[in-house]
PDB file of C-alpha atoms in Angstrom:
ATOM      1  CA  MET A   1      85.783  38.662 108.228  1.00 51.00           C
ATOM      2  CA  ARG A   2      88.975  40.506 107.366  1.00 52.00           C
ATOM      3  CA  VAL A   3      87.312  42.005 104.295  1.00 46.00           C
ATOM      4  CA  LEU A   4      84.359  43.148 106.389  1.00 47.00           C
ATOM      5  CA  ALA A   5      86.726  44.606 108.971  1.00 50.00           C
ATOM      6  CA  ARG A   6      88.569  46.533 106.289  1.00 52.00           C
ATOM      7  CA  PHE A   7      85.338  47.887 104.839  1.00 48.00           C
ATOM      8  CA  SER A   8      84.228  48.847 108.334  1.00 54.00           C
ATOM      9  CA  ALA A   9      87.514  50.659 109.016  1.00 51.00           C
ATOM     10  CA  LEU A  10      87.288  52.412 105.655  1.00 50.00           C
ATOM     11  CA  ALA A  11      83.736  53.521 106.412  1.00 53.00           C
ATOM     12  CA  VAL A  12      84.821  54.941 109.769  1.00 51.00           C
ATOM     13  CA  LEU A  13      87.748  56.789 108.153  1.00 49.00           C
ATOM     14  CA  THR A  14      85.529  58.192 105.396  1.00 52.00           C
ATOM     15  CA  ALA A  15      82.987  59.362 107.962  1.00 51.00           C
ATOM     16  CA  ALA A  16      85.737  60.980 110.027  1.00 47.00           C
ATOM     17  CA  LEU A  17      87.125  62.822 107.000  1.00 45.00           C
ATOM     18  CA  ALA A  18      83.640  63.950 106.026  1.00 48.00           C
ATOM     19  CA  SER A  19      83.096  65.219 109.558  1.00 47.00           C
ATOM     20  CA  VAL A  20      86.362  67.212 109.458  1.00 45.00           C
ATOM     21  CA  ALA A  21      85.449  68.659 106.061  1.00 47.00           C
ATOM     22  CA  ALA A  22      81.990  69.619 107.364  1.00 53.00           C
ATOM     23  CA  GLN A  23      83.530  71.375 110.345  1.00 79.00           C
ATOM     24  CA  ALA A  24      86.142  73.306 108.324  1.00 88.00           C
ATOM     25  CA  THR A  25      85.782  77.062 108.596  1.00 95.00           C
ATOM     26  CA  GLU A  26      85.341  78.830 105.271  1.00 97.00           C
ATOM     27  CA  VAL A  27      87.876  81.592 104.716  1.00 98.00           C
ATOM     28  CA  ASN A  28      87.938  83.957 101.751  1.00 98.00           C
ATOM     29  CA  PHE A  29      91.462  85.302 101.257  1.00 98.00           C
ATOM     30  CA  ILE A  30      92.084  88.131  98.775  1.00 97.00           C
ATOM     31  CA  THR A  31      95.378  88.854  97.023  1.00 96.00           C
ATOM     32  CA  ASP A  32      96.801  92.333  96.564  1.00 92.00           C
ATOM     33  CA  PHE A  33      96.588  92.220  92.788  1.00 87.00           C
ATOM     34  CA  GLY A  34      95.596  89.398  90.482  1.00 89.00           C
ATOM     35  CA  TYR A  35      97.118  85.940  90.553  1.00 94.00           C
ATOM     36  CA  ASN A  36     100.880  85.979  90.083  1.00 94.00           C
ATOM     37  CA  GLY A  37     103.891  83.775  90.675  1.00 96.00           C
ATOM     38  CA  ARG A  38     104.712  85.894  93.722  1.00 96.00           C
ATOM     39  CA  HIS A  39     101.627  84.391  95.400  1.00 98.00           C
ATOM     40  CA  SER A  40     102.894  80.812  95.032  1.00 98.00           C
ATOM     41  CA  TYR A  41     103.349  80.121  98.748  1.00 98.00           C
ATOM     42  CA  PHE A  42      99.640  80.630  99.415  1.00 98.00           C
ATOM     43  CA  TYR A  43      98.953  77.936  96.828  1.00 98.00           C
ATOM     44  CA  VAL A  44     101.647  75.671  98.280  1.00 98.00           C
ATOM     45  CA  ALA A  45      99.849  75.911 101.640  1.00 98.00           C
ATOM     46  CA  LEU A  46      96.563  75.178  99.863  1.00 98.00           C
ATOM     47  CA  ASP A  47      97.912  72.349  97.707  1.00 98.00           C
ATOM     48  CA  LYS A  48      99.738  70.563 100.522  1.00 98.00           C
ATOM     49  CA  GLY A  49      96.729  70.722 102.815  1.00 98.00           C
ATOM     50  CA  TYR A  50      98.288  73.057 105.383  1.00 98.00           C
ATOM     51  CA  TYR A  51      95.148  75.192 105.561  1.00 98.00           C
ATOM     52  CA  LYS A  52      92.952  72.104 105.674  1.00 98.00           C
ATOM     53  CA  SER A  53      94.955  70.606 108.538  1.00 98.00           C
ATOM     54  CA  GLU A  54      94.280  73.826 110.477  1.00 97.00           C
ATOM     55  CA  GLY A  55      90.545  73.359 109.938  1.00 97.00           C
ATOM     56  CA  LEU A  56      90.322  76.027 107.231  1.00 98.00           C
ATOM     57  CA  ASP A  57      88.574  75.803 103.868  1.00 98.00           C
ATOM     58  CA  VAL A  58      90.403  78.605 102.049  1.00 98.00           C
ATOM     59  CA  THR A  59      89.251  80.230  98.808  1.00 98.00           C
ATOM     60  CA  ILE A  60      91.779  82.590  97.212  1.00 98.00           C
ATOM     61  CA  LEU A  61      90.145  85.623  95.601  1.00 97.00           C
ATOM     62  CA  ARG A  62      91.648  87.893  92.954  1.00 94.00           C
ATOM     63  CA  GLY A  63      92.417  91.390  94.270  1.00 91.00           C
ATOM     64  CA  GLN A  64      92.496  94.591  92.226  1.00 85.00           C
ATOM     65  CA  GLY A  65      95.172  96.401  94.229  1.00 85.00           C
ATOM     66  CA  SER A  66      96.037  96.837  97.878  1.00 89.00           C
ATOM     67  CA  ILE A  67      93.359  99.450  98.514  1.00 88.00           C
ATOM     68  CA  ASP A  68      90.803  97.091  96.986  1.00 90.00           C
ATOM     69  CA  ALA A  69      92.007  94.260  99.234  1.00 93.00           C
ATOM     70  CA  ILE A  70      91.831  96.462 102.329  1.00 95.00           C
ATOM     71  CA  LYS A  71      88.297  97.597 101.498  1.00 94.00           C
ATOM     72  CA  LYS A  72      87.131  94.049 100.725  1.00 96.00           C
ATOM     73  CA  VAL A  73      88.475  92.857 104.077  1.00 98.00           C
ATOM     74  CA  ALA A  74      86.909  95.824 105.876  1.00 97.00           C
ATOM     75  CA  SER A  75      83.516  95.145 104.266  1.00 97.00           C
ATOM     76  CA  GLY A  76      83.588  91.435 105.068  1.00 96.00           C
ATOM     77  CA  ALA A  77      83.778  90.355 101.418  1.00 97.00           C
ATOM     78  CA  ALA A  78      87.063  88.682 102.381  1.00 98.00           C
ATOM     79  CA  SER A  79      88.047  87.383 105.800  1.00 97.00           C
ATOM     80  CA  ILE A  80      91.783  87.960 105.365  1.00 98.00           C
ATOM     81  CA  GLY A  81      93.826  89.867 102.805  1.00 98.00           C
ATOM     82  CA  PHE A  82      97.264  90.620 101.451  1.00 97.00           C
ATOM     83  CA  ALA A  83      98.035  94.317 101.095  1.00 95.00           C
ATOM     84  CA  ASP A  84     100.706  96.994 101.072  1.00 93.00           C
ATOM     85  CA  ALA A  85     101.541  98.536 104.449  1.00 95.00           C
ATOM     86  CA  GLY A  86     101.756 102.006 102.899  1.00 93.00           C
ATOM     87  CA  ALA A  87      98.249 101.642 101.483  1.00 92.00           C
ATOM     88  CA  LEU A  88      97.116 100.577 104.950  1.00 95.00           C
ATOM     89  CA  VAL A  89      98.616 103.764 106.438  1.00 96.00           C
ATOM     90  CA  LEU A  90      96.529 105.853 104.035  1.00 93.00           C
ATOM     91  CA  ALA A  91      93.411 103.753 104.643  1.00 94.00           C
ATOM     92  CA  ARG A  92      93.659 104.345 108.379  1.00 95.00           C
ATOM     93  CA  SER A  93      94.599 108.024 108.095  1.00 96.00           C
ATOM     94  CA  ASN A  94      92.176 109.152 105.413  1.00 94.00           C
ATOM     95  CA  ASP A  95      89.282 106.682 105.686  1.00 94.00           C
ATOM     96  CA  SER A  96      89.562 105.384 109.284  1.00 94.00           C
ATOM     97  CA  ILE A  97      89.424 101.784 108.046  1.00 96.00           C
ATOM     98  CA  PRO A  98      89.932  99.488 111.077  1.00 96.00           C
ATOM     99  CA  VAL A  99      92.284  96.940 109.495  1.00 97.00           C
ATOM    100  CA  LYS A 100      95.665  95.820 110.871  1.00 98.00           C
ATOM    101  CA  LEU A 101      98.698  93.796 109.838  1.00 98.00           C
ATOM    102  CA  LEU A 102      99.105  90.318 111.336  1.00 98.00           C
ATOM    103  CA  ALA A 103     102.391  89.402 109.639  1.00 98.00           C
ATOM    104  CA  VAL A 104     104.669  91.057 107.124  1.00 98.00           C
ATOM    105  CA  VAL A 105     105.880  89.315 103.962  1.00 98.00           C
ATOM    106  CA  TYR A 106     107.675  92.069 102.054  1.00 97.00           C
ATOM    107  CA  ALA A 107     109.867  93.108 104.965  1.00 96.00           C
ATOM    108  CA  GLN A 108     111.900  95.303 102.615  1.00 94.00           C
ATOM    109  CA  PRO A 109     110.600  97.794 100.044  1.00 94.00           C
ATOM    110  CA  PRO A 110     109.380  95.933  96.920  1.00 95.00           C
ATOM    111  CA  HIS A 111     109.024  99.049  94.764  1.00 95.00           C
ATOM    112  CA  ALA A 112     111.260  99.484  91.718  1.00 97.00           C
ATOM    113  CA  ILE A 113     111.612 101.011  88.263  1.00 98.00           C
ATOM    114  CA  PHE A 114     112.761  98.863  85.338  1.00 98.00           C
ATOM    115  CA  ALA A 115     114.421  99.960  82.105  1.00 98.00           C
ATOM    116  CA  LEU A 116     116.114  98.156  79.223  1.00 98.00           C
ATOM    117  CA  ALA A 117     119.838  97.661  79.686  1.00 97.00           C
ATOM    118  CA  ASP A 118     120.558  98.778  76.105  1.00 96.00           C
ATOM    119  CA  GLY A 119     118.816 102.106  76.742  1.00 95.00           C
ATOM    120  CA  ASP A 120     119.919 105.382  78.331  1.00 95.00           C
ATOM    121  CA  ILE A 121     118.914 104.592  81.905  1.00 98.00           C
ATOM    122  CA  LYS A 122     121.695 103.110  84.020  1.00 97.00           C
ATOM    123  CA  THR A 123     121.354 105.027  87.287  1.00 97.00           C
ATOM    124  CA  PRO A 124     118.490 106.774  89.133  1.00 97.00           C
ATOM    125  CA  LYS A 125     119.689 110.188  87.908  1.00 97.00           C
ATOM    126  CA  ASP A 126     119.207 108.998  84.316  1.00 98.00           C
ATOM    127  CA  LEU A 127     115.442 108.984  84.887  1.00 98.00           C
ATOM    128  CA  GLU A 128     115.400 112.754  84.531  1.00 98.00           C
ATOM    129  CA  GLY A 129     113.886 113.711  81.194  1.00 97.00           C
ATOM    130  CA  LYS A 130     112.395 110.242  80.745  1.00 98.00           C
ATOM    131  CA  THR A 131     108.860 108.824  80.700  1.00 98.00           C
ATOM    132  CA  VAL A 132     107.905 106.122  83.185  1.00 98.00           C
ATOM    133  CA  ALA A 133     104.660 104.132  82.983  1.00 97.00           C
ATOM    134  CA  ASP A 134     102.772 102.481  85.810  1.00 93.00           C
ATOM    135  CA  SER A 135      99.214 101.524  86.699  1.00 86.00           C
ATOM    136  CA  ALA A 136      96.908 104.254  87.972  1.00 79.00           C
ATOM    137  CA  PHE A 137      96.823 103.170  91.622  1.00 74.00           C
ATOM    138  CA  SER A 138     100.394 101.941  91.986  1.00 82.00           C
ATOM    139  CA  ALA A 139     102.394 102.941  95.054  1.00 83.00           C
ATOM    140  CA  ILE A 140     105.602 103.226  93.033  1.00 91.00           C
ATOM    141  CA  PRO A 141     104.945 106.729  91.610  1.00 90.00           C
ATOM    142  CA  LEU A 142     103.251 107.643  94.888  1.00 84.00           C
ATOM    143  CA  ILE A 143     106.450 107.064  96.867  1.00 89.00           C
ATOM    144  CA  PHE A 144     108.743 108.285  94.078  1.00 94.00           C
ATOM    145  CA  ASN A 145     109.394 111.675  95.697  1.00 91.00           C
ATOM    146  CA  VAL A 146     111.007 109.934  98.675  1.00 92.00           C
ATOM    147  CA  TYR A 147     113.129 107.791  96.332  1.00 96.00           C
ATOM    148  CA  ALA A 148     114.041 110.875  94.320  1.00 96.00           C
ATOM    149  CA  GLN A 149     115.167 112.695  97.448  1.00 94.00           C
ATOM    150  CA  ALA A 150     117.312 109.705  98.482  1.00 95.00           C
ATOM    151  CA  THR A 151     118.994 109.440  95.077  1.00 96.00           C
ATOM    152  CA  GLY A 152     119.333 113.103  94.066  1.00 96.00           C
ATOM    153  CA  ILE A 153     116.697 113.071  91.314  1.00 96.00           C
ATOM    154  CA  ASP A 154     114.635 116.139  90.462  1.00 97.00           C
ATOM    155  CA  PRO A 155     111.163 114.517  90.472  1.00 95.00           C
ATOM    156  CA  LYS A 156     109.738 117.333  88.359  1.00 95.00           C
ATOM    157  CA  LYS A 157     111.945 116.178  85.477  1.00 97.00           C
ATOM    158  CA  VAL A 158     110.426 112.693  85.410  1.00 98.00           C
ATOM    159  CA  LYS A 159     107.147 112.199  83.517  1.00 97.00           C
ATOM    160  CA  TRP A 160     104.773 109.526  84.806  1.00 97.00           C
ATOM    161  CA  VAL A 161     102.015 108.105  82.598  1.00 97.00           C
ATOM    162  CA  SER A 162      99.239 105.681  83.536  1.00 93.00           C
ATOM    163  CA  ALA A 163      98.739 102.364  81.794  1.00 92.00           C
ATOM    164  CA  GLU A 164      97.079  99.026  82.415  1.00 87.00           C
ATOM    165  CA  SER A 165      99.271  96.798  84.559  1.00 83.00           C
ATOM    166  CA  ALA A 166      99.197  93.949  82.016  1.00 83.00           C
ATOM    167  CA  SER A 167     100.467  96.246  79.250  1.00 91.00           C
ATOM    168  CA  LEU A 168     103.550  97.536  81.089  1.00 93.00           C
ATOM    169  CA  PRO A 169     106.061  94.899  79.884  1.00 93.00           C
ATOM    170  CA  SER A 170     104.934  95.433  76.292  1.00 94.00           C
ATOM    171  CA  LEU A 171     105.256  99.227  76.602  1.00 96.00           C
ATOM    172  CA  LEU A 172     108.834  98.791  77.773  1.00 97.00           C
ATOM    173  CA  ALA A 173     109.747  96.144  75.201  1.00 95.00           C
ATOM    174  CA  THR A 174     108.440  98.239  72.287  1.00 95.00           C
ATOM    175  CA  GLY A 175     110.073 101.460  73.478  1.00 95.00           C
ATOM    176  CA  ARG A 176     106.821 103.367  73.920  1.00 97.00           C
ATOM    177  CA  VAL A 177     108.068 104.392  77.366  1.00 98.00           C
ATOM    178  CA  ASP A 178     111.579 104.632  78.776  1.00 98.00           C
ATOM    179  CA  ALA A 179     110.850 102.692  81.957  1.00 98.00           C
ATOM    180  CA  ILE A 180     108.063 101.092  83.951  1.00 97.00           C
ATOM    181  CA  GLY A 181     107.178 100.754  87.623  1.00 95.00           C
ATOM    182  CA  GLN A 182     106.937  97.241  89.023  1.00 93.00           C
ATOM    183  CA  PHE A 183     107.563  95.388  92.265  1.00 94.00           C
ATOM    184  CA  THR A 184     110.945  93.703  92.342  1.00 96.00           C
ATOM    185  CA  VAL A 185     109.144  90.359  92.589  1.00 96.00           C
ATOM    186  CA  GLY A 186     107.730  90.986  89.098  1.00 93.00           C
ATOM    187  CA  GLU A 187     111.155  91.048  87.446  1.00 96.00           C
ATOM    188  CA  PRO A 188     110.961  87.477  86.015  1.00 95.00           C
ATOM    189  CA  LEU A 189     107.710  88.325  84.227  1.00 92.00           C
ATOM    190  CA  ILE A 190     109.242  91.449  82.670  1.00 95.00           C
ATOM    191  CA  GLU A 191     112.392  89.506  81.716  1.00 95.00           C
ATOM    192  CA  ALA A 192     110.279  86.932  79.896  1.00 93.00           C
ATOM    193  CA  SER A 193     108.507  89.723  78.002  1.00 92.00           C
ATOM    194  CA  VAL A 194     111.643  91.544  76.799  1.00 95.00           C
ATOM    195  CA  LYS A 195     113.869  88.540  75.974  1.00 93.00           C
ATOM    196  CA  PRO A 196     116.608  88.403  74.773  1.00 94.00           C
ATOM    197  CA  ARG A 197     117.192  91.958  75.966  1.00 95.00           C
ATOM    198  CA  LYS A 198     118.290  92.582  79.555  1.00 97.00           C
ATOM    199  CA  LEU A 199     116.920  94.813  82.291  1.00 97.00           C
ATOM    200  CA  VAL A 200     118.188  97.542  84.589  1.00 98.00           C
ATOM    201  CA  ARG A 201     116.508  97.413  88.002  1.00 97.00           C
ATOM    202  CA  LEU A 202     116.360 100.572  90.107  1.00 98.00           C
ATOM    203  CA  ALA A 203     115.016  99.245  93.393  1.00 97.00           C
ATOM    204  CA  TYR A 204     113.920 101.648  96.108  1.00 96.00           C
ATOM    205  CA  LYS A 205     115.510  99.407  98.742  1.00 93.00           C
ATOM    206  CA  ASP A 206     118.890  99.910  97.051  1.00 95.00           C
ATOM    207  CA  ALA A 207     118.610 103.600  97.941  1.00 94.00           C
ATOM    208  CA  GLU A 208     118.680 102.488 101.601  1.00 90.00           C
ATOM    209  CA  LEU A 209     115.005 103.273 102.076  1.00 92.00           C
ATOM    210  CA  ASP A 210     113.674 101.179 104.925  1.00 91.00           C
ATOM    211  CA  TYR A 211     109.935 100.555 105.121  1.00 95.00           C
ATOM    212  CA  TYR A 212     107.477  97.692 104.862  1.00 96.00           C
ATOM    213  CA  GLY A 213     105.703  96.403 101.782  1.00 95.00           C
ATOM    214  CA  ASN A 214     102.957  93.806 101.797  1.00 96.00           C
ATOM    215  CA  GLY A 215     101.618  91.753 104.654  1.00 97.00           C
ATOM    216  CA  ILE A 216      98.648  89.714 105.836  1.00 98.00           C
ATOM    217  CA  ILE A 217      95.719  91.809 107.120  1.00 98.00           C
ATOM    218  CA  ALA A 218      92.432  91.413 108.982  1.00 98.00           C
ATOM    219  CA  THR A 219      89.878  93.690 110.619  1.00 98.00           C
ATOM    220  CA  GLU A 220      90.117  94.662 114.270  1.00 97.00           C
ATOM    221  CA  GLN A 221      86.770  92.928 114.822  1.00 97.00           C
ATOM    222  CA  THR A 222      88.014  89.606 113.430  1.00 97.00           C
ATOM    223  CA  ILE A 223      91.212  89.964 115.462  1.00 97.00           C
ATOM    224  CA  LYS A 224      89.086  90.390 118.576  1.00 97.00           C
ATOM    225  CA  ASP A 225      86.435  87.761 117.816  1.00 97.00           C
ATOM    226  CA  ASN A 226      88.428  85.021 116.097  1.00 96.00           C
ATOM    227  CA  PRO A 227      92.173  85.239 116.841  1.00 97.00           C
ATOM    228  CA  ASP A 228      92.612  81.463 116.664  1.00 97.00           C
ATOM    229  CA  LEU A 229      91.392  81.361 113.058  1.00 97.00           C
ATOM    230  CA  LEU A 230      93.835  84.109 112.107  1.00 98.00           C
ATOM    231  CA  LYS A 231      96.712  82.395 113.896  1.00 97.00           C
ATOM    232  CA  ALA A 232      95.866  79.184 112.059  1.00 98.00           C
ATOM    233  CA  PHE A 233      95.873  80.977 108.697  1.00 98.00           C
ATOM    234  CA  VAL A 234      99.191  82.718 109.377  1.00 98.00           C
ATOM    235  CA  ARG A 235     100.739  79.490 110.680  1.00 98.00           C
ATOM    236  CA  ALA A 236      99.718  77.520 107.574  1.00 98.00           C
ATOM    237  CA  THR A 237     100.811  80.338 105.246  1.00 98.00           C
ATOM    238  CA  LEU A 238     104.253  80.576 106.819  1.00 98.00           C
ATOM    239  CA  LYS A 239     104.607  76.816 106.482  1.00 98.00           C
ATOM    240  CA  GLY A 240     103.775  77.121 102.782  1.00 98.00           C
ATOM    241  CA  MET A 241     106.206  80.013 102.510  1.00 98.00           C
ATOM    242  CA  ARG A 242     109.080  78.025 104.022  1.00 97.00           C
ATOM    243  CA  ASP A 243     108.406  75.177 101.604  1.00 98.00           C
ATOM    244  CA  ALA A 244     108.229  77.576  98.654  1.00 98.00           C
ATOM    245  CA  PHE A 245     111.480  79.278  99.616  1.00 98.00           C
ATOM    246  CA  ALA A 246     113.215  75.920 100.036  1.00 98.00           C
ATOM    247  CA  ASN A 247     112.003  74.698  96.638  1.00 98.00           C
ATOM    248  CA  PRO A 248     110.978  77.560  94.316  1.00 98.00           C
ATOM    249  CA  ALA A 249     110.721  75.214  91.317  1.00 98.00           C
ATOM    250  CA  GLU A 250     108.142  73.098  93.115  1.00 98.00           C
ATOM    251  CA  ALA A 251     106.268  76.253  94.178  1.00 98.00           C
ATOM    252  CA  GLY A 252     106.281  77.472  90.571  1.00 98.00           C
ATOM    253  CA  ALA A 253     104.824  74.185  89.383  1.00 98.00           C
ATOM    254  CA  VAL A 254     102.092  74.352  92.031  1.00 98.00           C
ATOM    255  CA  MET A 255     101.190  77.915  91.030  1.00 98.00           C
ATOM    256  CA  SER A 256     101.027  76.963  87.366  1.00 98.00           C
ATOM    257  CA  LYS A 257      98.780  74.001  88.195  1.00 98.00           C
ATOM    258  CA  TYR A 258      96.188  76.349  89.672  1.00 98.00           C
ATOM    259  CA  HIS A 259      96.695  79.141  87.099  1.00 97.00           C
ATOM    260  CA  LYS A 260      97.902  77.640  83.852  1.00 97.00           C
ATOM    261  CA  GLN A 261      98.579  81.039  82.269  1.00 94.00           C
ATOM    262  CA  ILE A 262     101.468  81.482  84.704  1.00 96.00           C
ATOM    263  CA  SER A 263     104.757  79.960  83.588  1.00 96.00           C
ATOM    264  CA  PRO A 264     106.279  77.643  86.224  1.00 98.00           C
ATOM    265  CA  GLU A 265     109.669  79.226  85.552  1.00 97.00           C
ATOM    266  CA  VAL A 266     108.365  82.770  86.036  1.00 96.00           C
ATOM    267  CA  ALA A 267     106.545  81.731  89.205  1.00 97.00           C
ATOM    268  CA  ALA A 268     109.705  80.078  90.536  1.00 98.00           C
ATOM    269  CA  GLY A 269     111.712  83.233  89.820  1.00 97.00           C
ATOM    270  CA  GLU A 270     109.137  85.442  91.527  1.00 97.00           C
ATOM    271  CA  THR A 271     109.146  83.128  94.547  1.00 98.00           C
ATOM    272  CA  GLU A 272     112.921  83.504  94.867  1.00 98.00           C
ATOM    273  CA  LEU A 273     112.524  87.279  94.866  1.00 97.00           C
ATOM    274  CA  VAL A 274     109.811  87.124  97.511  1.00 98.00           C
ATOM    275  CA  LYS A 275     112.325  85.262  99.667  1.00 97.00           C
ATOM    276  CA  GLU A 276     114.799  88.107  99.054  1.00 94.00           C
ATOM    277  CA  LEU A 277     112.266  90.568 100.488  1.00 96.00           C
ATOM    278  CA  ALA A 278     110.939  88.371 103.288  1.00 96.00           C
ATOM    279  CA  ASP A 279     114.167  87.204 104.903  1.00 91.00           C
ATOM    280  CA  VAL A 280     115.424  89.549 107.620  1.00 89.00           C
ATOM    281  CA  PRO A 281     118.552  88.310 109.433  1.00 89.00           C
ATOM    282  CA  GLY A 282     117.900  87.722 113.108  1.00 90.00           C
ATOM    283  CA  ARG A 283     114.110  88.007 112.874  1.00 90.00           C
ATOM    284  CA  PRO A 284     111.454  85.302 112.496  1.00 94.00           C
ATOM    285  CA  LEU A 285     109.691  85.071 109.160  1.00 95.00           C
ATOM    286  CA  GLY A 286     106.658  87.364 109.208  1.00 96.00           C
ATOM    287  CA  ALA A 287     107.680  89.281 112.351  1.00 96.00           C
ATOM    288  CA  ILE A 288     106.703  92.959 112.523  1.00 96.00           C
ATOM    289  CA  ASP A 289     109.026  95.574 114.004  1.00 95.00           C
ATOM    290  CA  GLU A 290     107.398  98.713 115.396  1.00 95.00           C
ATOM    291  CA  ASP A 291     110.302 100.984 114.409  1.00 95.00           C
ATOM    292  CA  ARG A 292     109.982  99.922 110.779  1.00 95.00           C
ATOM    293  CA  ILE A 293     106.225 100.449 110.965  1.00 97.00           C
ATOM    294  CA  LYS A 294     106.986 104.004 112.098  1.00 97.00           C
ATOM    295  CA  ARG A 295     109.365 104.473 109.162  1.00 95.00           C
ATOM    296  CA  THR A 296     106.634 103.224 106.831  1.00 96.00           C
ATOM    297  CA  ILE A 297     104.263 105.838 108.229  1.00 96.00           C
ATOM    298  CA  ASP A 298     106.930 108.539 107.824  1.00 95.00           C
ATOM    299  CA  VAL A 299     107.513 107.578 104.171  1.00 93.00           C
ATOM    300  CA  MET A 300     103.805 107.798 103.412  1.00 92.00           C
ATOM    301  CA  ALA A 301     103.481 111.128 105.252  1.00 93.00           C
ATOM    302  CA  LYS A 302     106.160 112.552 102.929  1.00 89.00           C
ATOM    303  CA  SER A 303     104.489 111.099  99.853  1.00 86.00           C
ATOM    304  CA  TYR A 304     100.766 111.709 100.202  1.00 85.00           C
ATOM    305  CA  PRO A 305      98.329 113.971 102.113  1.00 89.00           C
ATOM    306  CA  MET A 306      97.235 112.392 105.389  1.00 92.00           C
ATOM    307  CA  ASN A 307      94.144 113.646 107.216  1.00 93.00           C
ATOM    308  CA  LEU A 308      94.934 112.135 110.597  1.00 94.00           C
ATOM    309  CA  PRO A 309      98.202 111.031 112.211  1.00 94.00           C
ATOM    310  CA  VAL A 310      98.667 107.263 112.440  1.00 96.00           C
ATOM    311  CA  ASN A 311     100.093 105.652 115.563  1.00 96.00           C
ATOM    312  CA  PRO A 312     102.371 102.670 114.815  1.00 96.00           C
ATOM    313  CA  LYS A 313     100.391 100.561 117.298  1.00 94.00           C
ATOM    314  CA  ASP A 314      97.258 101.161 115.210  1.00 94.00           C
ATOM    315  CA  MET A 315      98.936  99.505 112.234  1.00 97.00           C
ATOM    316  CA  TYR A 316      99.596  96.003 113.501  1.00 97.00           C
ATOM    317  CA  VAL A 317      98.854  93.474 116.208  1.00 96.00           C
ATOM    318  CA  PRO A 318     101.539  91.189 117.685  1.00 92.00           C
ATOM    319  CA  GLY A 319     101.123  87.562 118.666  1.00 91.00           C
ATOM    320  CA  PHE A 320      99.971  86.023 115.396  1.00 92.00           C
ATOM    321  CA  LEU A 321     103.150  84.125 114.591  1.00 88.00           C
ATOM    322  CA  GLU A 322     102.582  81.595 117.377  1.00 68.00           C
TER     323      GLU A 322
END
């Protein structure tokens, strides 16, 4: 009888789990660019079942840049995305794309320029007369004029060349360019590529520039029609983020399990640098400040032609950190 009771209980449990799985809402989430160690916390939330416990069946899609992620979300190809706030400013101003931020992850500027420590570049001013490579649609050269103004660089004396994102570390290591553009969170990957040589990091945030980088986005229609789904996704993601920040080595191992081409050590290092950008003293993780949204808009207005003015309130929606 006990054996039958156990089998009966097991059957009930299996049926219950199957019912939950059947009821899970499918969510396609798209990254800003590729699959990298800096995305580890999304995979921690996936691996530990945080999305599943919120009733979400999440598939993580590979993005091809922030603009791509914004357009995929706007078209419905992805339910939720991860994209640069500056790119979102341009999308709203120039293309009237109705997408908003739900939570911010890179609460400080992630943009930077990297050079080899044994080279001629030690300070921002040393970039004059040098060649810097970056991918064609990167925001780093786009916002460079603002960085140049803050650091006393003549931007006309800096030559920018386009290259495939994957080739940038090699271009730097072999001396084919003097420096490369990269988010600060990508430093461990560059370090691994140029070993045993060391790097110089010229981070835009070190020039006291204050604007937002990447955050979680959704369309205005989804925000209106399905706020509970979005809150559930943000809640699970932040839980994964806290775990990843508390144990970057574990997060790196999780990331490498899903994408074996990514070194656990590199992923752990990138996770630590995401924490550096995400933590804002006195503010909850993911919280969006309207004044900093305004500064983000101002930075983009100085960097790129904007067809229509963007109101800070059109950029984000509060209430999704509950």
